[in-house]
mmCIF file of C-alpha atoms in Angstrom:
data_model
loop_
_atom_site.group_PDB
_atom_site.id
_atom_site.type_symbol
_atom_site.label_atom_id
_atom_site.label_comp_id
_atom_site.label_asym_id
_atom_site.label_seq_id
_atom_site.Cartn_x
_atom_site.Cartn_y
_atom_site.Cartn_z
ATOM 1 C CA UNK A 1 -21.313 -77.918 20.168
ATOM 2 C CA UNK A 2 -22.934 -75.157 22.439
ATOM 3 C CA UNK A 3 -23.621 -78.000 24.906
ATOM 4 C CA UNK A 4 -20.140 -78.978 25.131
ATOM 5 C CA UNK A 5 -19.523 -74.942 26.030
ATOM 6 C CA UNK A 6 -21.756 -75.075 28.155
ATOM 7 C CA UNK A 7 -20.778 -78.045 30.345
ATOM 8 C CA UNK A 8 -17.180 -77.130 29.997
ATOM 9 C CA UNK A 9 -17.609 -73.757 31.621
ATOM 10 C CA UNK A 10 -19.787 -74.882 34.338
ATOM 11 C CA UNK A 11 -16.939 -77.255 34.725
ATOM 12 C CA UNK A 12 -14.540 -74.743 35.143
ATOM 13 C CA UNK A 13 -16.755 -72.268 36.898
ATOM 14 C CA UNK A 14 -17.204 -75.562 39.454
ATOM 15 C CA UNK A 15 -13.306 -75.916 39.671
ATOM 16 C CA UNK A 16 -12.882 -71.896 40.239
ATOM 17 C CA UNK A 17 -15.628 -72.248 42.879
ATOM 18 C CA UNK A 18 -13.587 -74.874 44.574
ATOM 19 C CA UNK A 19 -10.598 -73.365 44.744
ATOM 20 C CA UNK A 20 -11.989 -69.861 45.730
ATOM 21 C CA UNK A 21 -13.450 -71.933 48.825
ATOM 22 C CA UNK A 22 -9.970 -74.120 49.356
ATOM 23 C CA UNK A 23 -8.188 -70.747 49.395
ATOM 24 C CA UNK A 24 -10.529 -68.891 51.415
ATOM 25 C CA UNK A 25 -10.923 -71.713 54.375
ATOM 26 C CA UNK A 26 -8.312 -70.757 56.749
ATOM 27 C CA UNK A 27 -9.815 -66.814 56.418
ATOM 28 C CA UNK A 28 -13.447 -68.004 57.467
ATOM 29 C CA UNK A 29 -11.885 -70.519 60.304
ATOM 30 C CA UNK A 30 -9.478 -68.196 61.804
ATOM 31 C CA UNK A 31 -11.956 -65.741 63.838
ATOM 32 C CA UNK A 32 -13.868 -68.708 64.992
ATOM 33 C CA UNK A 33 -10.385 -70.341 66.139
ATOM 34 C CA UNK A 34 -9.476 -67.214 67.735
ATOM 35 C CA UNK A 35 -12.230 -66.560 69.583
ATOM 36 C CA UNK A 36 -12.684 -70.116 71.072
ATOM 37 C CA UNK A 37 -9.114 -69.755 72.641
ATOM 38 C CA UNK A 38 -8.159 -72.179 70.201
ATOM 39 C CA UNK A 39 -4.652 -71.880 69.840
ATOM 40 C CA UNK A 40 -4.543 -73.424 72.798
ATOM 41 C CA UNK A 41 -6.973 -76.466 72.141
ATOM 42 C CA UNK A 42 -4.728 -76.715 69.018
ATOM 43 C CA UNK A 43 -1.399 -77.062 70.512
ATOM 44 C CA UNK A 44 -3.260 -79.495 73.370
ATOM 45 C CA UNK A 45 -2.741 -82.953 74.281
ATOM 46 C CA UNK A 46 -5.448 -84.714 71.323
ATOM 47 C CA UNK A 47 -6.423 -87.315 74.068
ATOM 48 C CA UNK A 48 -7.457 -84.202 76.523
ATOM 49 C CA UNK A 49 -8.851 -82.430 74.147
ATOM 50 C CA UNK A 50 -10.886 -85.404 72.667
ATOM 51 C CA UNK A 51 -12.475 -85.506 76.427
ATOM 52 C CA UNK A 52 -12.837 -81.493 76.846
ATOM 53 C CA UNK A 53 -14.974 -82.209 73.201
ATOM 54 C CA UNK A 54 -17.061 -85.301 74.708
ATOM 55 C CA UNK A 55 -17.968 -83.718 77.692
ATOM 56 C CA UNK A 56 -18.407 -80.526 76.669
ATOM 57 C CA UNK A 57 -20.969 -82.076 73.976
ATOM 58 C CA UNK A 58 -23.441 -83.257 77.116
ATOM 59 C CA UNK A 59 -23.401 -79.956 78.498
ATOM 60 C CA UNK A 60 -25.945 -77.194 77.561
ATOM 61 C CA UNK A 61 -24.640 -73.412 77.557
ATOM 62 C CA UNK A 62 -27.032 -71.593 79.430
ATOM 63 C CA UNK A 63 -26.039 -68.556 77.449
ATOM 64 C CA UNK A 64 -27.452 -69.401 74.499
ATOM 65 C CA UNK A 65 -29.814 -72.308 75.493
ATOM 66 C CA UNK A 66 -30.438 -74.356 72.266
ATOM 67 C CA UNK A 67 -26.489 -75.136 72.231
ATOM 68 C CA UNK A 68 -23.989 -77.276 73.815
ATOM 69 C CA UNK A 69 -20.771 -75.850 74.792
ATOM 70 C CA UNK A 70 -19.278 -77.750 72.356
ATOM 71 C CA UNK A 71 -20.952 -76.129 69.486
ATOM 72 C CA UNK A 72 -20.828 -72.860 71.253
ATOM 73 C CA UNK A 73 -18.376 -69.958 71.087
ATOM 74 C CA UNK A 74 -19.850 -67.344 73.498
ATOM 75 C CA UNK A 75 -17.894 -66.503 76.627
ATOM 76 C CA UNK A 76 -19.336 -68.611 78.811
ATOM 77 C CA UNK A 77 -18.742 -72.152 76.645
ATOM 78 C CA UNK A 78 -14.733 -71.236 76.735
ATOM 79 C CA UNK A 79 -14.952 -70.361 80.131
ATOM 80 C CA UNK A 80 -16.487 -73.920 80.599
ATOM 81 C CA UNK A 81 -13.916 -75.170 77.750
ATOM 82 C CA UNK A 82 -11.743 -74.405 80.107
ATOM 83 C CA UNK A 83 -12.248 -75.398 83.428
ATOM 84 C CA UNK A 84 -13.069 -79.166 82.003
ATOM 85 C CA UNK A 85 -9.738 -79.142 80.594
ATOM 86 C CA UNK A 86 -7.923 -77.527 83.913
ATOM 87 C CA UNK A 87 -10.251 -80.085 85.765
ATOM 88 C CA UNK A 88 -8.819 -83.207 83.454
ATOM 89 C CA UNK A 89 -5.029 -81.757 83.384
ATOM 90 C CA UNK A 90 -6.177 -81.951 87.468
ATOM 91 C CA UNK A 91 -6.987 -85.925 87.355
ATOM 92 C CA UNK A 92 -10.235 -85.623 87.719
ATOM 93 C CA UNK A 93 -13.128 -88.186 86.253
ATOM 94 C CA UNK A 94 -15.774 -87.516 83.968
ATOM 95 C CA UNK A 95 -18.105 -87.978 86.540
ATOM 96 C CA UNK A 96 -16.415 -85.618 89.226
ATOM 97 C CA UNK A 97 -16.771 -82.763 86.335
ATOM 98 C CA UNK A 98 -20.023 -83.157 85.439
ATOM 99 C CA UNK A 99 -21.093 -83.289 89.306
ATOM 100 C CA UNK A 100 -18.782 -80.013 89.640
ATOM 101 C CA UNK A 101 -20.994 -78.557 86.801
ATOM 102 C CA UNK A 102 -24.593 -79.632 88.175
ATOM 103 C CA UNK A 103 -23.711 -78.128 91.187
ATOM 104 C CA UNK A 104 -23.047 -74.763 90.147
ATOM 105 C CA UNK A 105 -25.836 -75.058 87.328
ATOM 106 C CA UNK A 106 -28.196 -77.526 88.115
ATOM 107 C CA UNK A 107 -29.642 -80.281 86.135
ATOM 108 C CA UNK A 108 -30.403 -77.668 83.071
ATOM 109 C CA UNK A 109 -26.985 -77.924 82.389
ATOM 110 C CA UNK A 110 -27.241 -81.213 81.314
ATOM 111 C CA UNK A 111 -28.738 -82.430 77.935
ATOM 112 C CA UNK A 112 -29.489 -85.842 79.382
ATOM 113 C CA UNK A 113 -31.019 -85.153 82.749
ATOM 114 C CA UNK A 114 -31.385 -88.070 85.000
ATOM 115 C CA UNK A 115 -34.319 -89.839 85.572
ATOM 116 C CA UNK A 116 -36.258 -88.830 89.073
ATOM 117 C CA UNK A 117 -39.815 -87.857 89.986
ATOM 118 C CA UNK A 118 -39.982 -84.180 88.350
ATOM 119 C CA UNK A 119 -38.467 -85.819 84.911
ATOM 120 C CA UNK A 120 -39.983 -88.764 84.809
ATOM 121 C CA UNK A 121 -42.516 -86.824 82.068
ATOM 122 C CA UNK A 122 -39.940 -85.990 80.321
ATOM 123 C CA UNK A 123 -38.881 -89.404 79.893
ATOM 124 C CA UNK A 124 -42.166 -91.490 79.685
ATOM 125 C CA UNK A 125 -43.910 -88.691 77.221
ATOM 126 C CA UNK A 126 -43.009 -90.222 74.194
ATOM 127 C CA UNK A 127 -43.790 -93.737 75.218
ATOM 128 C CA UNK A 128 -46.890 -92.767 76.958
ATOM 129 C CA UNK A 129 -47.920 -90.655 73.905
ATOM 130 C CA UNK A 130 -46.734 -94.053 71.438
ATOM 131 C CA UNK A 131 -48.957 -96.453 74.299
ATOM 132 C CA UNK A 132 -52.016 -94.026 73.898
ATOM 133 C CA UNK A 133 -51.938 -94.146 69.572
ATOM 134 C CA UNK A 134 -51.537 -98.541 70.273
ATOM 135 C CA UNK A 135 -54.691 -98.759 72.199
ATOM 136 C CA UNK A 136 -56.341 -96.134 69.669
ATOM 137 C CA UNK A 137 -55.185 -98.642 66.952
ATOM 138 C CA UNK A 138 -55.957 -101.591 68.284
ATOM 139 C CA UNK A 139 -59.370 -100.188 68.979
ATOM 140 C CA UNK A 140 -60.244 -98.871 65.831
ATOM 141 C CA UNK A 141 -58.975 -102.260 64.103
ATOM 142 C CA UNK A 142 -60.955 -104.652 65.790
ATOM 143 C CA UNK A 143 -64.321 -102.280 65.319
ATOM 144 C CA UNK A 144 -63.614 -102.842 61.966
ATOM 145 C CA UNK A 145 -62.720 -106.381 61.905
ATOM 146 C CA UNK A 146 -66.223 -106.885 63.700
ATOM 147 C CA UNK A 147 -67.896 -104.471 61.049
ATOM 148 C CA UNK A 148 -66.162 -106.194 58.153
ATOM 149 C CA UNK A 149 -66.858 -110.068 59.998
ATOM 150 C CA UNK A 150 -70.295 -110.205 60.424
ATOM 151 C CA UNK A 151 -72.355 -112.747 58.566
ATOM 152 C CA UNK A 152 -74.952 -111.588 55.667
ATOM 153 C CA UNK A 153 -78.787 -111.421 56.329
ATOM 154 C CA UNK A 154 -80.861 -113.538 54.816
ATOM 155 C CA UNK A 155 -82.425 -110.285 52.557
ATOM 156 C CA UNK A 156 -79.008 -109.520 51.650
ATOM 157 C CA UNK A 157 -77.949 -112.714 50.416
ATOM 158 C CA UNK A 158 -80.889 -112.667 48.449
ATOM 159 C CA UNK A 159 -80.030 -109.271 46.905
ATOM 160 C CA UNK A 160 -76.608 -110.098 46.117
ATOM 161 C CA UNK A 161 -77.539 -113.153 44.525
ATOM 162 C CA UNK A 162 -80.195 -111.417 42.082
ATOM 163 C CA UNK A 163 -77.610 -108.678 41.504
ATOM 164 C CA UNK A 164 -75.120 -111.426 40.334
ATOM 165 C CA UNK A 165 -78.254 -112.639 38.355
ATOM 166 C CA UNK A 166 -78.555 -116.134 40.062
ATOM 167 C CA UNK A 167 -81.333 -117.593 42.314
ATOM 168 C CA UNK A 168 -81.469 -118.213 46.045
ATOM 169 C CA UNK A 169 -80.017 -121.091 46.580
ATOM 170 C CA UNK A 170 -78.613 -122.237 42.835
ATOM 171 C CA UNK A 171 -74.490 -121.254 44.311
ATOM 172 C CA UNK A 172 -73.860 -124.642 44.231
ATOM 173 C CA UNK B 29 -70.736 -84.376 67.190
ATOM 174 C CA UNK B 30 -69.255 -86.522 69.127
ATOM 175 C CA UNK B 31 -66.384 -87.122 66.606
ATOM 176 C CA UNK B 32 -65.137 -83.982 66.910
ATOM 177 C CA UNK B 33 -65.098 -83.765 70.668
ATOM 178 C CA UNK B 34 -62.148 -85.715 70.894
ATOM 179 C CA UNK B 35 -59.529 -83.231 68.805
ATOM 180 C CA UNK B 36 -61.196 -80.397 70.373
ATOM 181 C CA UNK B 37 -59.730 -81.759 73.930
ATOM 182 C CA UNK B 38 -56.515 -82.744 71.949
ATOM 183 C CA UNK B 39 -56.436 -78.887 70.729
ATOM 184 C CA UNK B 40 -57.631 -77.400 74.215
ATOM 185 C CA UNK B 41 -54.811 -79.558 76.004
ATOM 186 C CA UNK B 42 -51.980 -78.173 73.802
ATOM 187 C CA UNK B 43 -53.067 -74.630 73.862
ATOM 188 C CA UNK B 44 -53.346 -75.093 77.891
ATOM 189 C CA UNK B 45 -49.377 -76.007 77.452
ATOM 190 C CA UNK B 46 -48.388 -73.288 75.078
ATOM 191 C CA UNK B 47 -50.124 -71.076 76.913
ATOM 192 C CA UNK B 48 -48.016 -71.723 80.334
ATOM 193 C CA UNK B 49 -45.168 -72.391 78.479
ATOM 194 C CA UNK B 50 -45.335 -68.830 76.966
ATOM 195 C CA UNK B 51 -45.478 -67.531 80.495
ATOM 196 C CA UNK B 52 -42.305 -69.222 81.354
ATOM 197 C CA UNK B 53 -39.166 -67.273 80.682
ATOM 198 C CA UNK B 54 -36.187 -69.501 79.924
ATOM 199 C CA UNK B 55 -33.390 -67.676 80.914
ATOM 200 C CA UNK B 56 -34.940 -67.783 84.856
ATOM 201 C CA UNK B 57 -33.297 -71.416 85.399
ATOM 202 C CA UNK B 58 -33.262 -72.531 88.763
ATOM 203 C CA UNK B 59 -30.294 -72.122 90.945
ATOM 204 C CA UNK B 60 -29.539 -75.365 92.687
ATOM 205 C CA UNK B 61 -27.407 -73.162 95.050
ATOM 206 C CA UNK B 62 -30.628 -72.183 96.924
ATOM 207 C CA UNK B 63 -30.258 -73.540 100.768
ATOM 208 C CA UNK B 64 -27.120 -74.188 100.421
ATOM 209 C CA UNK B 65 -23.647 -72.294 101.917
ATOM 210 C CA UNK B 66 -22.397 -69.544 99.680
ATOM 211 C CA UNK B 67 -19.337 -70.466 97.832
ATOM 212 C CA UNK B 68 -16.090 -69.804 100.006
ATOM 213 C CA UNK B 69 -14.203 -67.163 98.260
ATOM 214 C CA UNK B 70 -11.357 -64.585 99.217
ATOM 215 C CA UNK B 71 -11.240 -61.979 96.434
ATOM 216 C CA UNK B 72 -8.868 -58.661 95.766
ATOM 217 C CA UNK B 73 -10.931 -55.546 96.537
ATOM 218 C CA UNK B 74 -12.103 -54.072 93.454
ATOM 219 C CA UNK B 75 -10.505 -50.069 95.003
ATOM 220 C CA UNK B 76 -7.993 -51.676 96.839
ATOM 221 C CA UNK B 77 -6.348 -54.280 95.406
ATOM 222 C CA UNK B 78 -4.174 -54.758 98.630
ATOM 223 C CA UNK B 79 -6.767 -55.724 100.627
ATOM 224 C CA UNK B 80 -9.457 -58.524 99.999
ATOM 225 C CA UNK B 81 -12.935 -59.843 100.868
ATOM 226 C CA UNK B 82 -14.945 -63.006 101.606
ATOM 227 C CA UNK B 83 -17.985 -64.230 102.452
ATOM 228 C CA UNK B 84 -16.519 -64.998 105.777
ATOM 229 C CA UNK B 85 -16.441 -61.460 106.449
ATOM 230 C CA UNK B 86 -20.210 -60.958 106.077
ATOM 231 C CA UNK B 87 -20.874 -63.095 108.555
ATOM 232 C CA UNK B 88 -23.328 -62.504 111.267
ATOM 233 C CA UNK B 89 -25.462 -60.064 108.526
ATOM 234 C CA UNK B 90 -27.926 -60.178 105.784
ATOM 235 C CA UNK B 91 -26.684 -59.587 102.888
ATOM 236 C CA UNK B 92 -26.229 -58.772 98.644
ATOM 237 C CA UNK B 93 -24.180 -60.201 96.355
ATOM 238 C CA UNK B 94 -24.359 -58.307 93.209
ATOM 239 C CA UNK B 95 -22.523 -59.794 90.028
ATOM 240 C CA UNK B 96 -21.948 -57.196 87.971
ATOM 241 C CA UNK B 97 -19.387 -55.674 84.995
ATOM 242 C CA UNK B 98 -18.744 -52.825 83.383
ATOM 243 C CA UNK B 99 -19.341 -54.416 79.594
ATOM 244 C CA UNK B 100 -22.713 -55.753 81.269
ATOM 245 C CA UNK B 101 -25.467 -53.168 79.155
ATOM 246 C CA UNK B 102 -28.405 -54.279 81.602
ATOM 247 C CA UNK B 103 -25.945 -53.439 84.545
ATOM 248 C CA UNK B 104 -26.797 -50.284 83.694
ATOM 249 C CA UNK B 105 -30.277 -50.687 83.791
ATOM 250 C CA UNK B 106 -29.983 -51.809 87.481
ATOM 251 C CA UNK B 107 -27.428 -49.302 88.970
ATOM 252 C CA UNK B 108 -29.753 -46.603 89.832
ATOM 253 C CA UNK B 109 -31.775 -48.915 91.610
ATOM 254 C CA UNK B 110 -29.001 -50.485 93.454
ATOM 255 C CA UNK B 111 -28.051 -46.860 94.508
ATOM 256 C CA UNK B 112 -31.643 -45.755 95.722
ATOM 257 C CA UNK B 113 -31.427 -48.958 98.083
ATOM 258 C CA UNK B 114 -27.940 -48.178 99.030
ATOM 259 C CA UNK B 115 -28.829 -45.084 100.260
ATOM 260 C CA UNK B 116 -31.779 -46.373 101.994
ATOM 261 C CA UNK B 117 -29.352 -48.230 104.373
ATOM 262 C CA UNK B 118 -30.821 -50.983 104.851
ATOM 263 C CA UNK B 119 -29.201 -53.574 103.329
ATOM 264 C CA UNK B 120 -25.306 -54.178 102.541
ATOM 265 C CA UNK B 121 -24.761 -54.807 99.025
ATOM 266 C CA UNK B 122 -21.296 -56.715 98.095
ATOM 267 C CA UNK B 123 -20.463 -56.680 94.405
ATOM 268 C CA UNK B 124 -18.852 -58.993 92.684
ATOM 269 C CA UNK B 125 -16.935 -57.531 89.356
ATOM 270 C CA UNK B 126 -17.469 -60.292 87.213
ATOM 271 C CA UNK B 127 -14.520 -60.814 84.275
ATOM 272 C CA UNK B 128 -13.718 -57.104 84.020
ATOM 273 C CA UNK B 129 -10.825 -54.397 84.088
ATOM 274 C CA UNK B 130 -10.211 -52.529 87.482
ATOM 275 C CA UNK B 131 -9.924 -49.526 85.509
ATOM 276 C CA UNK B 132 -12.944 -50.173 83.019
ATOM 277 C CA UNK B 133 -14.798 -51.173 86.267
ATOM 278 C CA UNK B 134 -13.733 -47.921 88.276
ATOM 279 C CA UNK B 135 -14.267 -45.679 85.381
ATOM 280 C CA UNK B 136 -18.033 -47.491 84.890
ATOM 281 C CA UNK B 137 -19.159 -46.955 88.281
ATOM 282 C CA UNK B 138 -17.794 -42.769 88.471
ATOM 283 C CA UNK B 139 -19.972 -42.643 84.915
ATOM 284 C CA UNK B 140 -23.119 -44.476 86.261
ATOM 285 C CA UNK B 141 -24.097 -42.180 89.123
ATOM 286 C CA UNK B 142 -21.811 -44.013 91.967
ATOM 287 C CA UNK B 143 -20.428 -47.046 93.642
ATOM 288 C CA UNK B 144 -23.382 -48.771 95.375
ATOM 289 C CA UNK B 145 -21.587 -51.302 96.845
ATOM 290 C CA UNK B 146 -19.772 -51.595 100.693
ATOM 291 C CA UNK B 147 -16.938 -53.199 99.079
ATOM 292 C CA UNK B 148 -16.753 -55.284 95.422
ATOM 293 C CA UNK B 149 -14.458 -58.671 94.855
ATOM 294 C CA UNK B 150 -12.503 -58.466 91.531
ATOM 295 C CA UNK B 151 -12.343 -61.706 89.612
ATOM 296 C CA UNK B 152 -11.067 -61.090 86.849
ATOM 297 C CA UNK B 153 -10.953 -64.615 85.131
ATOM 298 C CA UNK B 154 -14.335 -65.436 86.616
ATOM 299 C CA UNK B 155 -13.602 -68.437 88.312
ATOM 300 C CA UNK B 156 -15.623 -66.959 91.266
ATOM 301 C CA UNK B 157 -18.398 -66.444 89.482
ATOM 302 C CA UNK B 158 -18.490 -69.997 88.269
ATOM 303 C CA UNK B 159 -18.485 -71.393 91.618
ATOM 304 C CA UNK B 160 -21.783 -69.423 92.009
ATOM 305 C CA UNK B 161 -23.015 -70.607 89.040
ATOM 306 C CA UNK B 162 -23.150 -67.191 87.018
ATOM 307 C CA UNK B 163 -24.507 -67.525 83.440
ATOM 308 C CA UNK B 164 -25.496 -63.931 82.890
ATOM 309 C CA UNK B 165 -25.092 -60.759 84.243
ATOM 310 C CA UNK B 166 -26.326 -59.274 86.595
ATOM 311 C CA UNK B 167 -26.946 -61.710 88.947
ATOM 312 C CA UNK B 168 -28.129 -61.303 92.383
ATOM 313 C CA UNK B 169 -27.761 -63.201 95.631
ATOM 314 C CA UNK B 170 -29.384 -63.446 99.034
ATOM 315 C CA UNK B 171 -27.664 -63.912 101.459
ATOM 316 C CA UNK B 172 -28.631 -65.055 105.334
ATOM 317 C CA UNK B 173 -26.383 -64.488 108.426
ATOM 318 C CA UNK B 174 -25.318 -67.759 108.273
ATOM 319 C CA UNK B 175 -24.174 -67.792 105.061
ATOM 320 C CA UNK B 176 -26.357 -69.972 103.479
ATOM 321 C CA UNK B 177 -27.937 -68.455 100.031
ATOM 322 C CA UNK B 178 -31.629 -67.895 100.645
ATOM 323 C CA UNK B 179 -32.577 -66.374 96.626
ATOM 324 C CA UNK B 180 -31.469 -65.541 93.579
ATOM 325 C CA UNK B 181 -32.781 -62.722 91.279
ATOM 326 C CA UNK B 182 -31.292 -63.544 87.392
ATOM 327 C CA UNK B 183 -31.476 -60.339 85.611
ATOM 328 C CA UNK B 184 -31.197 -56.783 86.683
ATOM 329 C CA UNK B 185 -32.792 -55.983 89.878
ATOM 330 C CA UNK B 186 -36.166 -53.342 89.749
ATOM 331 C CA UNK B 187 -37.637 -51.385 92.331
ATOM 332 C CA UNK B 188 -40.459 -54.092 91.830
ATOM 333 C CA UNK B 189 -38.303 -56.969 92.517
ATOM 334 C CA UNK B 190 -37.138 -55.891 95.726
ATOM 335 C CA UNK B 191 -40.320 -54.638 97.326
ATOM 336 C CA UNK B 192 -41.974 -57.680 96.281
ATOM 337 C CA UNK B 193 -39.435 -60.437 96.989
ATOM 338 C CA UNK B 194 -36.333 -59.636 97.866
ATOM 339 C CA UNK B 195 -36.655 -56.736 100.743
ATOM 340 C CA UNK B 196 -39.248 -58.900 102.338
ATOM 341 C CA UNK B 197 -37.392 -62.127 102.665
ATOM 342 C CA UNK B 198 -34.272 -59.828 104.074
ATOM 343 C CA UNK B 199 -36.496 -58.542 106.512
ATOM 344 C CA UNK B 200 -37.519 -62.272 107.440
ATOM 345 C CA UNK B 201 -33.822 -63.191 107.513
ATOM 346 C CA UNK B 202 -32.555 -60.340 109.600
ATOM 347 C CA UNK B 203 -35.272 -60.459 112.308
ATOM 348 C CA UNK B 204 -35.295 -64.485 112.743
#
């Protein structure tokens, strides 16, 4: 009986939680909206805006540094917003844009930078780093494959046959 | 012994990265606009919004371009220094009012102690300041007689700055 109270009101205290948050959605979006100039992106052509989003997704905001300007909302990411987008209205390709951006901001500004000699680090690291543990592997395994491989002495064939309580000789 | 030589170099080799990489400051990113012609430009004067200013017009002298606003706090940091080396004479400093309000910009400069600058572009949506790659205020540029951008100094300028780099290289620029 209690449990039955119990569940029902977390039940309902579940239900009241969703509606609170159903109800209270467009309150917690609307400042973000508004400050990303988003009436705008709202009222936008979806196939523009779906390239504004892609792009903007490979580019870092050098405001903030761990962000893209996708994710961003600082100043500088809607500035960027929108100069893709006037840049796309403009014909331009995805390539002349993010040329336009390197340009101005250098290869930082890109979350994939291209492969050339003061990258190539960047991009070999991990596999040099994964080649390096192989080889440490492989070299540890076969130390112990020749450890584990190597025949008995005669001494210690004898002692593990009088420890199994047989004689030399009598494993036949 | 000898077992534990091996993550001792591992550990000495990391802390040898950390340790540069704590050095580092990550908001210094490299302008790729270094070398290369300043960005062409013909702004409204920030006083006199009838008349206008480009790089063209610098032509033939070293010079500053300052990227500054009046909501910038370090700005304020930097303005007496900027005004010390104005009245030194010995460089021309052009500012560049970076996404502000004439008034808001005219009003900052009468509260901070003066108007440094021989003349200052207004661009007002910042599209200017996107050509020259401007991520955060104050920015400062170098600028040969050419025209081509010779440094950039990312933060507010100090007396430090200049005497170590940036008076220097003007020097450099204006004699050769």
């Amino acid at each position: 009986m209690v449990d039955r109270l119990v569940i029902a009101m977390q039940k309902s205290a579940l239900a009241l939680r969703r509606f609170l948050l159903l109800a209270l959605t467009p309150l917690i979006l609307a400042p973000a909206f508004a400050a990303d100039g988003g009436v705008a992106q709202a009222l936008g052509d979806p196939v523009v805006e779906a390239r504004v989003t892609r792009l903007a997704e490979e580019l870092r905001c050098l405001t903030c540094m761990g962000q893209s300007i996708a994710d961003s909302q600082s100043a500088f990411s809607s500035d960027m917003k929108r100069e893709i987008r006037a840049m796309i209205v403009a014909g331009k390709s995805d390539k002349e844009i993010v040329d336009f951006m390197v340009q101005r901001y250098g290869d930082f500004v890109l979350y994939r930078p291209p492969v050339k000699s003061t990258t190539w680090l960047l991009w070999g690291g991990p596999f040099l780093l994964l080649a390096l543990a192989l080889l440490f592997l492989v070299a540890k395994l076969r130390k112990r494959s020749a450890q584990a491989g190597s025949e008995l002495s005669e001494s210690e064939h004898r002692q593990a046959a009088s420890l199994l309580g047989k004689s030399v000789g009598d494993g036949k | 012994m000898r077992r534990f030589l091996f993550p001792l170099a591992i550990f000495l080799v990391l802390a040898g990265f950390l340790a540069v990489g704590l050095r580092l400051n990550p908001r210094e990113v490299p302008s790729p606009l270094i070398g290369k012609p300043v960005p062409a430009f013909r702004l409204a004067q920030l006083h006199a919004g009838d008349k206008s200013i480009s790089p063209e017009d610098m032509r033939g002298k070293v010079w500053l371009l300052n990227v500054w606003a009046s909501w910038c706090v370090s700005c304020k940091q930097e303005h007496p220094v900027l005004i010390e080396l104005n009245k030194q004479n010995r460089i021309p400093i052009v500012g560049l009012n970076y996404k502000d309000e004439r008034g808001a910009a005219i009003t900052w400069l009468n509260q901070h102690g003066g108007d440094p600058y021989a003349v200052s572009a207004f661009d007002a949506d910042g599209r200017v300041g996107i050509d020259f790659g401007v991520y955060g205020v104050p920015e400062t540029f170098l600028i040969d007689k050419a025209g081509t951008i010779r440094y950039k100094h990312i933060g507010p300028v100090t007396e430090d700055a200049l005497k170590s780099k940036i008076l220097p290289l003007a020097e450099e620029l204006s004699r050769g």
